[in-house]
Short mmCIF file of C-alpha atoms and ligand atoms in Angstrom, two decimals:
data_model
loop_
_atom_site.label_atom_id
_atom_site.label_comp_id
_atom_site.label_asym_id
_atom_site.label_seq_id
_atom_site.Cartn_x
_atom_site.Cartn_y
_atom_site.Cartn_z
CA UNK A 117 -10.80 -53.06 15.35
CA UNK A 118 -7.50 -52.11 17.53
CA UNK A 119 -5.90 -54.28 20.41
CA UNK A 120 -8.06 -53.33 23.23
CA UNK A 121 -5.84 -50.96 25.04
CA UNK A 122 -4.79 -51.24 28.54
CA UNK A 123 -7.89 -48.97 30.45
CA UNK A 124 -7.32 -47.16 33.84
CA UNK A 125 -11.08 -47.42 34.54
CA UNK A 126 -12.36 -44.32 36.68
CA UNK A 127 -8.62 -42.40 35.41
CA UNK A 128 -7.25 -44.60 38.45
CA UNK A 129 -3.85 -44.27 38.91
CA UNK A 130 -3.26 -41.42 36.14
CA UNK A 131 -1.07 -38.26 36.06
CA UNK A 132 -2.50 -35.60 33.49
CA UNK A 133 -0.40 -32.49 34.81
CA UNK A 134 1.80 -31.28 37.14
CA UNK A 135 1.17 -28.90 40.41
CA UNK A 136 2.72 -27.26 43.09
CA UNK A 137 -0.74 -26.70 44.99
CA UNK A 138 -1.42 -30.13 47.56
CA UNK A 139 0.81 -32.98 47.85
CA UNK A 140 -1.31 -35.85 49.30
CA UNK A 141 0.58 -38.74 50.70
CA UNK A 142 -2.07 -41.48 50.49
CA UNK A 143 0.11 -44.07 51.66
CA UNK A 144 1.61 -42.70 55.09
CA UNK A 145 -1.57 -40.16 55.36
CA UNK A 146 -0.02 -36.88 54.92
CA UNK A 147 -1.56 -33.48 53.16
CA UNK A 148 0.42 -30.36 52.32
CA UNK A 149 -1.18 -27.02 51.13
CA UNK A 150 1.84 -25.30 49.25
CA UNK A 151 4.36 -27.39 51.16
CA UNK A 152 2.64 -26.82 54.90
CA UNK A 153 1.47 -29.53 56.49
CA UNK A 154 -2.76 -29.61 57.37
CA UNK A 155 -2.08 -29.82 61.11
CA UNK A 156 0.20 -26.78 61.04
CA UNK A 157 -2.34 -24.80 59.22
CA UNK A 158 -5.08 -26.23 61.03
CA UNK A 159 -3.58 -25.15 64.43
CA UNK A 160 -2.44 -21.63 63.33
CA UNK A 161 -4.07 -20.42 60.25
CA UNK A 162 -7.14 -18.69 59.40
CA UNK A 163 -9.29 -19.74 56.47
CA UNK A 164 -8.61 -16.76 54.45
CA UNK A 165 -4.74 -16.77 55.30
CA UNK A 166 -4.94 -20.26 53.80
CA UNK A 167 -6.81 -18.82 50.96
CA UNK A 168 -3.99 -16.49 50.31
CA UNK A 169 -1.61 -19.32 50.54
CA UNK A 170 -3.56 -21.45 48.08
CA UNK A 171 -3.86 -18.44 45.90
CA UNK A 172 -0.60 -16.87 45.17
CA UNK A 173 1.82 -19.80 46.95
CA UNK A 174 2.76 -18.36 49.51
CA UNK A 175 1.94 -16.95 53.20
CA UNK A 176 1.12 -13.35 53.31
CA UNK A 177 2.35 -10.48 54.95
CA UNK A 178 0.20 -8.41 57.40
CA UNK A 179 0.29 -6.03 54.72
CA UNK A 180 -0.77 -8.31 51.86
CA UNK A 181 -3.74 -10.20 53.91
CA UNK A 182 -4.92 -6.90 54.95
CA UNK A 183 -5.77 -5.87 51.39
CA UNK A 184 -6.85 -9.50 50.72
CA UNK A 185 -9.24 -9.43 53.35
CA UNK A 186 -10.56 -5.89 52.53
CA UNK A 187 -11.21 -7.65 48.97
CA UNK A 188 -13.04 -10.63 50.07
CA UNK A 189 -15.71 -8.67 52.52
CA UNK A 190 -16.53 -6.46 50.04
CA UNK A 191 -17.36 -9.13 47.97
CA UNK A 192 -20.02 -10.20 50.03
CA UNK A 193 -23.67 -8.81 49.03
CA UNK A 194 -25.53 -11.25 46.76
CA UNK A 195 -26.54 -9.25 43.94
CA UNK A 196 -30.36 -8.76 43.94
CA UNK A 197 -31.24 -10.34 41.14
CA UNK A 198 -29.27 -13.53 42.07
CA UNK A 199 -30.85 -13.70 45.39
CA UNK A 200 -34.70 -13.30 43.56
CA UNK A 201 -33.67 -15.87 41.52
CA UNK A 202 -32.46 -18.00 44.35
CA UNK A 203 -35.20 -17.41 46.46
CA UNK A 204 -37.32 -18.69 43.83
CA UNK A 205 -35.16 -22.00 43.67
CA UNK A 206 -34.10 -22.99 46.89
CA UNK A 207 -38.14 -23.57 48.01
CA UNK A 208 -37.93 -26.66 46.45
CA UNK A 209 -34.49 -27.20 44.56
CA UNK A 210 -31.43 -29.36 46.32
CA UNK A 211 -29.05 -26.88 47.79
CA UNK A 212 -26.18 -27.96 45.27
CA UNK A 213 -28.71 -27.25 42.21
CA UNK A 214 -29.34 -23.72 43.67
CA UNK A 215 -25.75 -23.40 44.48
CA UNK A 216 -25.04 -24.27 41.33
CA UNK A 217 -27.47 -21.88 39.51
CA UNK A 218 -26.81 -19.12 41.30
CA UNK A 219 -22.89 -19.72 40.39
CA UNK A 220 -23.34 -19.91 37.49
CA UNK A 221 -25.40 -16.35 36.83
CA UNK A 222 -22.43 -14.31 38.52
CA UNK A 223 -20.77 -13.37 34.58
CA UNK A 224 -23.91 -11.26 33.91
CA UNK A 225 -22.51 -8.75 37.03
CA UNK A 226 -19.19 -8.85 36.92
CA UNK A 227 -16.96 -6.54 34.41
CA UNK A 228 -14.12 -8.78 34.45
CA UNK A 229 -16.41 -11.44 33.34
CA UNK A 230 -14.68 -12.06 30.31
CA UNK A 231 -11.07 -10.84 31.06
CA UNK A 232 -9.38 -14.09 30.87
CA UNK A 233 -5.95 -13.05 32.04
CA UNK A 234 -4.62 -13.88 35.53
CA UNK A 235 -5.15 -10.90 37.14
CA UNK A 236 -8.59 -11.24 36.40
CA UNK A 237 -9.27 -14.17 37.24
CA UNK A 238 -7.62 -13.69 40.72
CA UNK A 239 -10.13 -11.01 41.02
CA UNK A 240 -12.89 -13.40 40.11
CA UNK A 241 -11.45 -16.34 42.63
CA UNK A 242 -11.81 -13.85 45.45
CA UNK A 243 -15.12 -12.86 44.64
CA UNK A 244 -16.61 -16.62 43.93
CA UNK A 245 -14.89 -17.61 47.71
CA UNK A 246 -16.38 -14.61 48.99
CA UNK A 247 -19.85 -15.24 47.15
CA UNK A 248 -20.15 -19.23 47.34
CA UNK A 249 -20.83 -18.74 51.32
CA UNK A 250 -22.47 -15.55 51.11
CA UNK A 251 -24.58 -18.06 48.90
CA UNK A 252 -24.87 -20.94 51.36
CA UNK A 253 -25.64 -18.98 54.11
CA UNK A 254 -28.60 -17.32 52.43
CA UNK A 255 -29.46 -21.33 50.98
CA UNK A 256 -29.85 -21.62 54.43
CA UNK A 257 -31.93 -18.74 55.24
CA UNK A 258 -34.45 -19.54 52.46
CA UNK A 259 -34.94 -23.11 52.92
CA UNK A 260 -36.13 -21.80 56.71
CA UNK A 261 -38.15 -19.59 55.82
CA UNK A 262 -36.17 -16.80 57.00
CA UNK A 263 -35.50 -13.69 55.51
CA UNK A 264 -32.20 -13.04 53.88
CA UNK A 265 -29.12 -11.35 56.21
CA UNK A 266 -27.33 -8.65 55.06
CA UNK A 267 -23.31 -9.37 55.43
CA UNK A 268 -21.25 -7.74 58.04
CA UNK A 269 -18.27 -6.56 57.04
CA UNK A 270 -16.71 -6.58 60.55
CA UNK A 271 -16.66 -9.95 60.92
CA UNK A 272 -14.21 -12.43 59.57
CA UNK A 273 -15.00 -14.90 56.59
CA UNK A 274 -15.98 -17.99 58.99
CA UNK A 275 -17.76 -15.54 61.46
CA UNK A 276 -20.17 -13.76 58.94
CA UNK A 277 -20.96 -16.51 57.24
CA UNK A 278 -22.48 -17.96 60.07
CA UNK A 279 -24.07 -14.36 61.05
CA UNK A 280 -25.24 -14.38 57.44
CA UNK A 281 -27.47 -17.79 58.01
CA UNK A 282 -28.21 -17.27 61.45
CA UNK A 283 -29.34 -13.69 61.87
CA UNK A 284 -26.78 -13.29 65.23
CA UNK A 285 -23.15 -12.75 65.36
CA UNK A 286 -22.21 -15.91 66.60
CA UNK A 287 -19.51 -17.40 69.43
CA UNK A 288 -15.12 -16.91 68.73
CA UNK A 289 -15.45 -20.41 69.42
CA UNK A 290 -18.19 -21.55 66.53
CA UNK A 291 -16.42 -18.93 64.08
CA UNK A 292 -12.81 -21.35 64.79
CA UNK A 293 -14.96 -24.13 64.39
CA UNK A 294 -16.20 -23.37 60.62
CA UNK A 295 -12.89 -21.63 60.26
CA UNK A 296 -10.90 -25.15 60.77
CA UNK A 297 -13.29 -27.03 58.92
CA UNK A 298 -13.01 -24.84 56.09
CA UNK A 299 -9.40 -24.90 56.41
CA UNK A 300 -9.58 -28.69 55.93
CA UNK A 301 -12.02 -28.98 52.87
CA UNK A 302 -9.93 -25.91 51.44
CA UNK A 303 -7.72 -27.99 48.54
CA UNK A 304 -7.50 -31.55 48.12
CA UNK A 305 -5.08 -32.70 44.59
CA UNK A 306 -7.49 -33.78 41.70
CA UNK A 307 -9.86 -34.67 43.33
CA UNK A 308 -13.25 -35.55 41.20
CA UNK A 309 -14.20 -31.93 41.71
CA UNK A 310 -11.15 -30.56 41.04
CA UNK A 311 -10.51 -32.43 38.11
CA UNK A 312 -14.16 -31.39 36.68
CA UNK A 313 -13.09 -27.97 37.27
CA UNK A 314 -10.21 -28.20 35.09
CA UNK A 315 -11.21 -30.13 32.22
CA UNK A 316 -13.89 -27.62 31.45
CA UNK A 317 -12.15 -24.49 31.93
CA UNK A 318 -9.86 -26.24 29.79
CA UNK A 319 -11.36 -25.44 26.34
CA UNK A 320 -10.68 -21.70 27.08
CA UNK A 321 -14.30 -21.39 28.51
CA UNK A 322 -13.85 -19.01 31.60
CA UNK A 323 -13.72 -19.57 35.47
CA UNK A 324 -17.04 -19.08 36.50
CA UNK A 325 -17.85 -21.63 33.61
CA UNK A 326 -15.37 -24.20 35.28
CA UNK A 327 -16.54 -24.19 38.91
CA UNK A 328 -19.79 -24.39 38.47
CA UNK A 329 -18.97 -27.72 36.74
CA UNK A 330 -17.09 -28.23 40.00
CA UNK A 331 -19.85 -28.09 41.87
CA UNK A 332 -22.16 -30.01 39.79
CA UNK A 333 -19.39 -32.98 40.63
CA UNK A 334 -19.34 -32.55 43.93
CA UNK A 335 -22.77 -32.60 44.42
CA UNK A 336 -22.62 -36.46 44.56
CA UNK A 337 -22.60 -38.84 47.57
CA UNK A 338 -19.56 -40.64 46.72
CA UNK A 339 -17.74 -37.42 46.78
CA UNK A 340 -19.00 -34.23 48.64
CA UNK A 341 -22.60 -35.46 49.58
CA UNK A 342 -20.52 -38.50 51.49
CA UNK A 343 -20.87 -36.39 54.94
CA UNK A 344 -24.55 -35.89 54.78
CA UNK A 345 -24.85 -39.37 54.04
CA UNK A 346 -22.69 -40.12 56.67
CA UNK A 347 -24.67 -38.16 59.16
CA UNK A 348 -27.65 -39.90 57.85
CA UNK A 349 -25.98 -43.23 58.65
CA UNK A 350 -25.66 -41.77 62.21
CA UNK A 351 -29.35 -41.23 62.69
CA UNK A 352 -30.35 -44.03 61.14
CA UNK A 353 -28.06 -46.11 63.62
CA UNK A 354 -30.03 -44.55 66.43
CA UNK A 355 -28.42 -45.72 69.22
CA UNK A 356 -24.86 -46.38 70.06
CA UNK A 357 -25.73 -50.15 70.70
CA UNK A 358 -26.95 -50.61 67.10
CA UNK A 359 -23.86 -49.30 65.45
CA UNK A 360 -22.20 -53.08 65.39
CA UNK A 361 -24.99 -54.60 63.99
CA UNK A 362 -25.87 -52.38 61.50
CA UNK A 363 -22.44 -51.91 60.31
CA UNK A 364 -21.94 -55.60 60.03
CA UNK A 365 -25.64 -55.65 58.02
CA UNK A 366 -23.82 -53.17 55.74
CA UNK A 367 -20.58 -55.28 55.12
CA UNK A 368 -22.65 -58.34 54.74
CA UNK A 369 -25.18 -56.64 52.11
CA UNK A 370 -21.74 -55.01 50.24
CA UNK A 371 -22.97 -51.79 51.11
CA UNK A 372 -20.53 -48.66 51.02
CA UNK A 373 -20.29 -47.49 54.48
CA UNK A 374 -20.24 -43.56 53.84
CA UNK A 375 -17.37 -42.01 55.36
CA UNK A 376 -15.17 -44.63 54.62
CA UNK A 377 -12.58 -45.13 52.00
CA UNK A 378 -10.51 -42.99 49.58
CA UNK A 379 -9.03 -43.12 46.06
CA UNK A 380 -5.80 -41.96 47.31
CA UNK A 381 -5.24 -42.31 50.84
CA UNK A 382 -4.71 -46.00 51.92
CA UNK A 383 -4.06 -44.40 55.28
CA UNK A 384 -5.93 -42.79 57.50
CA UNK A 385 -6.86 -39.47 56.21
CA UNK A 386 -5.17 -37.04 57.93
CA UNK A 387 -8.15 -34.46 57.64
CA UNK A 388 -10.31 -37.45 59.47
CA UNK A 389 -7.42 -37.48 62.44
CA UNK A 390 -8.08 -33.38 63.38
CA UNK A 391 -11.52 -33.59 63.00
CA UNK A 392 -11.99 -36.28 65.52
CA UNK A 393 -9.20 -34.63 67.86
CA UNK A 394 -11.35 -31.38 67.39
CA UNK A 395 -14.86 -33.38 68.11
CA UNK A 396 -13.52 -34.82 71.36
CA UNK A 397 -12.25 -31.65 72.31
CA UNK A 398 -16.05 -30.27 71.23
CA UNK A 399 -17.24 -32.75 73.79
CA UNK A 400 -17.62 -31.01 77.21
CA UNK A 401 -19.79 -28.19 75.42
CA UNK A 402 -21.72 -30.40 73.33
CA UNK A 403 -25.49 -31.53 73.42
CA UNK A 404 -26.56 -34.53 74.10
CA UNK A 405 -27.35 -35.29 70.31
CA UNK A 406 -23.79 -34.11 69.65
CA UNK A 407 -22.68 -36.35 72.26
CA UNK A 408 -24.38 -40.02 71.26
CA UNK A 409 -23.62 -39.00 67.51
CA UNK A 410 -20.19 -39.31 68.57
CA UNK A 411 -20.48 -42.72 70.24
CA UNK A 412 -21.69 -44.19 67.65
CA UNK A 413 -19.34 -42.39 65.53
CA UNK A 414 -16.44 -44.25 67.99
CA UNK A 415 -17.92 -47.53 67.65
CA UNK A 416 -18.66 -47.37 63.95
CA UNK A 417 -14.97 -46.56 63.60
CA UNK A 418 -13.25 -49.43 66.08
CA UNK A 419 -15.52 -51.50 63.72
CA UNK A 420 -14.56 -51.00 60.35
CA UNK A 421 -11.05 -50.26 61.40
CA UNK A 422 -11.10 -53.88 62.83
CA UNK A 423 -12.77 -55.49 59.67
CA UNK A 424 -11.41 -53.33 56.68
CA UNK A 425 -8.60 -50.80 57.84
CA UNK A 426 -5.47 -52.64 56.86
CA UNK A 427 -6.90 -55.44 54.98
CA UNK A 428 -8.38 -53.50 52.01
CA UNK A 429 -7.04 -49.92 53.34
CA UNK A 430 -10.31 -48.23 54.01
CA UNK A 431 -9.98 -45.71 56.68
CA UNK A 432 -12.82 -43.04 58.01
CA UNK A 433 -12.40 -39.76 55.55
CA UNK A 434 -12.81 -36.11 55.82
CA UNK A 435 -16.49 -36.55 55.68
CA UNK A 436 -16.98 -39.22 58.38
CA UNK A 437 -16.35 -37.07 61.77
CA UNK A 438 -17.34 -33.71 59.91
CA UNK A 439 -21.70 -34.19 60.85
CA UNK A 440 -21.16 -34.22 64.55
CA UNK A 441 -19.06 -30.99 64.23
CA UNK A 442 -21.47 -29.23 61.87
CA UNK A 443 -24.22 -29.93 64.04
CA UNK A 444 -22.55 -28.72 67.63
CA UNK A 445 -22.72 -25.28 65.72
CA UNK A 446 -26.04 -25.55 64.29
CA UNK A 447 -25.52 -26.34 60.45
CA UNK A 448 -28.41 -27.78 58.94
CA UNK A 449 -27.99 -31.20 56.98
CA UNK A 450 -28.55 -29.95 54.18
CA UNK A 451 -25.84 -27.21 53.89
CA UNK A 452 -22.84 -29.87 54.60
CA UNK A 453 -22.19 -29.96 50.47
CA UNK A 454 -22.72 -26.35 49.85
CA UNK A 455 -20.00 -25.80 52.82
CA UNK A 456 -17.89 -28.26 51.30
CA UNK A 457 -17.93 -25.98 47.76
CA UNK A 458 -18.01 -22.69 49.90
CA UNK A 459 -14.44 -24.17 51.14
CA UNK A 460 -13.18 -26.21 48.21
CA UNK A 461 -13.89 -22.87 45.83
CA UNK A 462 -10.23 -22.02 47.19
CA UNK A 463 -8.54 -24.96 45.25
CA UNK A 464 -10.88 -24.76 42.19
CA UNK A 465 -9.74 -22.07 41.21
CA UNK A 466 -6.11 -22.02 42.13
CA UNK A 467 -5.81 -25.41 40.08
CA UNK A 468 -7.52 -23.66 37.10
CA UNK A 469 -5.54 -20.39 37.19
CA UNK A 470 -2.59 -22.87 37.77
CA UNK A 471 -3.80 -25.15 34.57
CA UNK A 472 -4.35 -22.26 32.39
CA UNK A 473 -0.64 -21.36 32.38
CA UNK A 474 0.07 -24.48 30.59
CA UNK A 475 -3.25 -25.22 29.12
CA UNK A 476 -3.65 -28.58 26.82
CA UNK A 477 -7.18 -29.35 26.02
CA UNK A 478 -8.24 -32.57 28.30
CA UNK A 479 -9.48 -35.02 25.89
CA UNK A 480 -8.99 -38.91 26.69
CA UNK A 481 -10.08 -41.72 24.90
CA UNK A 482 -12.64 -44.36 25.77
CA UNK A 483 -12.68 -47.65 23.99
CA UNK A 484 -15.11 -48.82 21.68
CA UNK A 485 -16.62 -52.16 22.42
CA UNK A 486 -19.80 -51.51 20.45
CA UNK A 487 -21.00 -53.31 17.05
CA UNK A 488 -19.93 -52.05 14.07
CA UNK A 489 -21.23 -51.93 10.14
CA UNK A 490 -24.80 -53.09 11.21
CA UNK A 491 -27.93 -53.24 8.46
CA UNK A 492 -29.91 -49.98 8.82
CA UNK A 493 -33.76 -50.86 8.70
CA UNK A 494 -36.30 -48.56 7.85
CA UNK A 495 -38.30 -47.22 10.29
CA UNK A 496 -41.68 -49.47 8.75
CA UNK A 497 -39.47 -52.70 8.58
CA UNK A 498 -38.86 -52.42 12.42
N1 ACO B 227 -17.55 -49.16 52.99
C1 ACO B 227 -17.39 -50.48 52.79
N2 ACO B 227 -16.54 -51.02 51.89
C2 ACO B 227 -15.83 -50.15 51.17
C3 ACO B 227 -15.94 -48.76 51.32
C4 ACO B 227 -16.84 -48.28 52.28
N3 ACO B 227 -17.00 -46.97 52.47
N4 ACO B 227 -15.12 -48.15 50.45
C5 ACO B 227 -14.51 -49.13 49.77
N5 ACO B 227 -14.93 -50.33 50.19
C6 ACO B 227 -14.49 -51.65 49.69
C7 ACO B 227 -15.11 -51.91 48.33
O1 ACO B 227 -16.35 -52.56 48.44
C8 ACO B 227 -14.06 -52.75 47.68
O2 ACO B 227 -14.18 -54.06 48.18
P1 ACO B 227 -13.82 -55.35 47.26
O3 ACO B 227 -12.36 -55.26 47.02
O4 ACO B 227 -14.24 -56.50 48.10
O5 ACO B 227 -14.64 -55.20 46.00
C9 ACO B 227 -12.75 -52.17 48.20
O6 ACO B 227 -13.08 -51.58 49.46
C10 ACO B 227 -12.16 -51.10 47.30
O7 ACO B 227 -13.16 -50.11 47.07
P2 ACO B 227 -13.34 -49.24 45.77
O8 ACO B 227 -14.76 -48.80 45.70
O9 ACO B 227 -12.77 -49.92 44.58
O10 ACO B 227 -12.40 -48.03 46.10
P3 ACO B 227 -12.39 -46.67 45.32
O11 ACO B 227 -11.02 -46.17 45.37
O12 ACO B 227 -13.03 -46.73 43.99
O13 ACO B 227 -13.41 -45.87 46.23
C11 ACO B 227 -14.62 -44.29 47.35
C12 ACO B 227 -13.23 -44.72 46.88
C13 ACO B 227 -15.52 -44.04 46.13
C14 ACO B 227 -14.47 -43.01 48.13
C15 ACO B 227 -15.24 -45.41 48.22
O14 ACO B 227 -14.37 -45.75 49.27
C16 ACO B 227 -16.62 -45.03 48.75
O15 ACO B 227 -17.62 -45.16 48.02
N6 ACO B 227 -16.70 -44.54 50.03
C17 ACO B 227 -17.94 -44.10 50.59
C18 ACO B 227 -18.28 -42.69 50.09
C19 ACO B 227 -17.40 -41.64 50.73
O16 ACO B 227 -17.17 -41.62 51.94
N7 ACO B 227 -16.92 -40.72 49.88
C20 ACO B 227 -16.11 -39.57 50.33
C21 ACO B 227 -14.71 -39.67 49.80
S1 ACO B 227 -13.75 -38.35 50.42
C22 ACO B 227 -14.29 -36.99 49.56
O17 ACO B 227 -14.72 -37.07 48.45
C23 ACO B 227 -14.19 -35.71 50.23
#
């Protein structure tokens, strides 16, 4: 048997490739699409602007996001054979798996299906951004017994999708709202996701392949499903005078607080910073659910800032603010992780079209710590 071998347990720590896509600055709590910081494109982009950038690398013309845009809202009708299928699932099914399913049947209508050069597969990124919250929305619509809204091709990404799973062309200001939080869920490095994307679209399988095993990782709660868990946290708290109790309960019993904590960013996450900024701006229009969710939110915060910030580095995340948000414009629970993939299908597949232009088949090692040369016995000896 070899040495056992130095092992960076959970890939910890470990370049694989190069990019030029996000720079995340987990130590002084910066994030850069394509060399622009989040706040900048937070304050003054649009989702599908940042789409663009994330794309092709760089900010478009008028010109070149008019023809983008034309491209992504006629990409927005569920085929109908998807949506029976769908409809079929999402009765019972977890959002994700239904997300998931219905990802993963878009080869069998598209022509470019199996056109694996780069043109194509920009053709194919547009339409899986375009279809994932097409998707979602009608997730939505299903799981309320609704029936399914045709897209409008007027509106803008953020703005239909929200007509799409509530049946009414909705506010300028809820539109920004999924708009921004899209923006912020948009790209994030190699993240588990990301990286699940990747190492299946690199055997040369194809793109629609590769996301869908995106989503399948992001399904879980310590990754996308952390802000539904973290809203549950919320409601579970009740009241803003339980939050210090039950918090400490949590620390005591080792419990992962969810919202809290990040592989990469010792700091406080950036992404967490604007969505709080954004939720206390939210506040003089907000219920009255909206509003205690964000006190306990505030005191859940001051409390694990106090007990874990910079002793271990754990800081609130994207996820921990995003609940309240979601809810002041009327997204079900359940739809947080399928948002999260309708935004994060942006950086999937730029880091796989990225990837592919210097593909090496991912392939670590894991150690063996097993027995070896052992006595086979016959099934009637056992
Ligand atoms: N609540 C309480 N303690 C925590 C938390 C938390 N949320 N996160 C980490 N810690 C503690 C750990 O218990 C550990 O303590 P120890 O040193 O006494 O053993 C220490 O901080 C280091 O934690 P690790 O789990 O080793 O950190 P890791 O880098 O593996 O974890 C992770 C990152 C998985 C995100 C973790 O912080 C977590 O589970 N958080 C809750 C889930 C969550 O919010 N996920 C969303 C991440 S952002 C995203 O995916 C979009």
């Amino acid at each position: 048997m070899t040495d056992k071998p130095i092992i960076d347990h959970g890939l910890e720590g470990v370049y694989y490739t190069e990019s030029k896509i996000a720079m995340i600055d987990g130590h002084l709590g910066r994030l850069y699409y394509r060399g622009y910081p989040i706040e900048t494109l937070a304050q003054n982009s649009s989702f599908e602007e940042v789409c663009y950038l994330i794309l092709y690398g760089k900010l478009p013309s008028m010109m070149e996001l008019d023809s983008f845009n034309y491209q992504l809202r006629n990409s927005r009708e569920i085929n109908p054979s998807v949506l029976a299928v769908m409809t079929e699932m999402a009765q019972k099914a977890d959002p994700m798996d239904t997300l998931r399913t219905a990802i993963s049947m878009l080869p069998g209508y598209d022509i470019d299906a199996y056109d694996n050069s780069n043109e194509a597969n920009m053709r194919k990124s547009i339409r899986l951004i375009s279809q994932v919250a097409s998707m979602t929305a009608a997730i939505g619509r299903i799981r309320g017994g609704k029936e399914y809204v045709a897209p409008d091709s007027s509106l803008s990404h953020s703005g239909n999708f929200l007509y799409m799973l509530n049946g009414a062309k909705p506010t300028e200001n809820d539109a920004r709202v999924i708009d921004i939080m899209m923006i912020l869920h948009a790209e994030h490095g190699s993240n588990a996701s990301t990286f699940t994307t990747i190492a299946a679209g690199s055997t040369l399988s194809d793109i629609y392949a590769a996301v869908t095993a995106g989503i399948a990782a992001l399904k879980g709660p310590l990754h996308g499903g952390a802000d539904e868990a973290a809203l549950k946290m919320l409601y579970a708290i009740g009241e803003p005078e339980n939050t210090e109790q039950y918090i400490e309960d949590a620390l005591a019993g080792r419990k992962k607080v969810m919202g809290f904590g990040h592989r990469v960013y010792k700091a406080y996450d950036p992404r967490a910073r604007i969505i709080k900024a954004f939720l206390e701006e939210l506040q003089h229009s907000s219920s009255e659910e909206v509003k205690k969710l964000t006190a306990i939110e505030l005191r859940a915060e001051k409390i694990m800032v106090e007990r874990l910030g910079n002793q271990k580095g754990i800081w609130p995340n994207v996820d921990f603010f995003s609940g309240p948000v979601y809810v002041s414009v009327g997204i079900p629970l359940e739809l947080f992780t399928p948002l999260f993939a309708a935004s994060r299908m942006v950086g999937w597949c730029a880091h796989m079209m990225e990837y592919w232009q210097d593909n090496r088949l991912i392939r670590p090692l894991d150690y063996y710590s097993g027995e070896l040369d052992l006595k086979y016995v016959p099934m009637s000896e056992r």
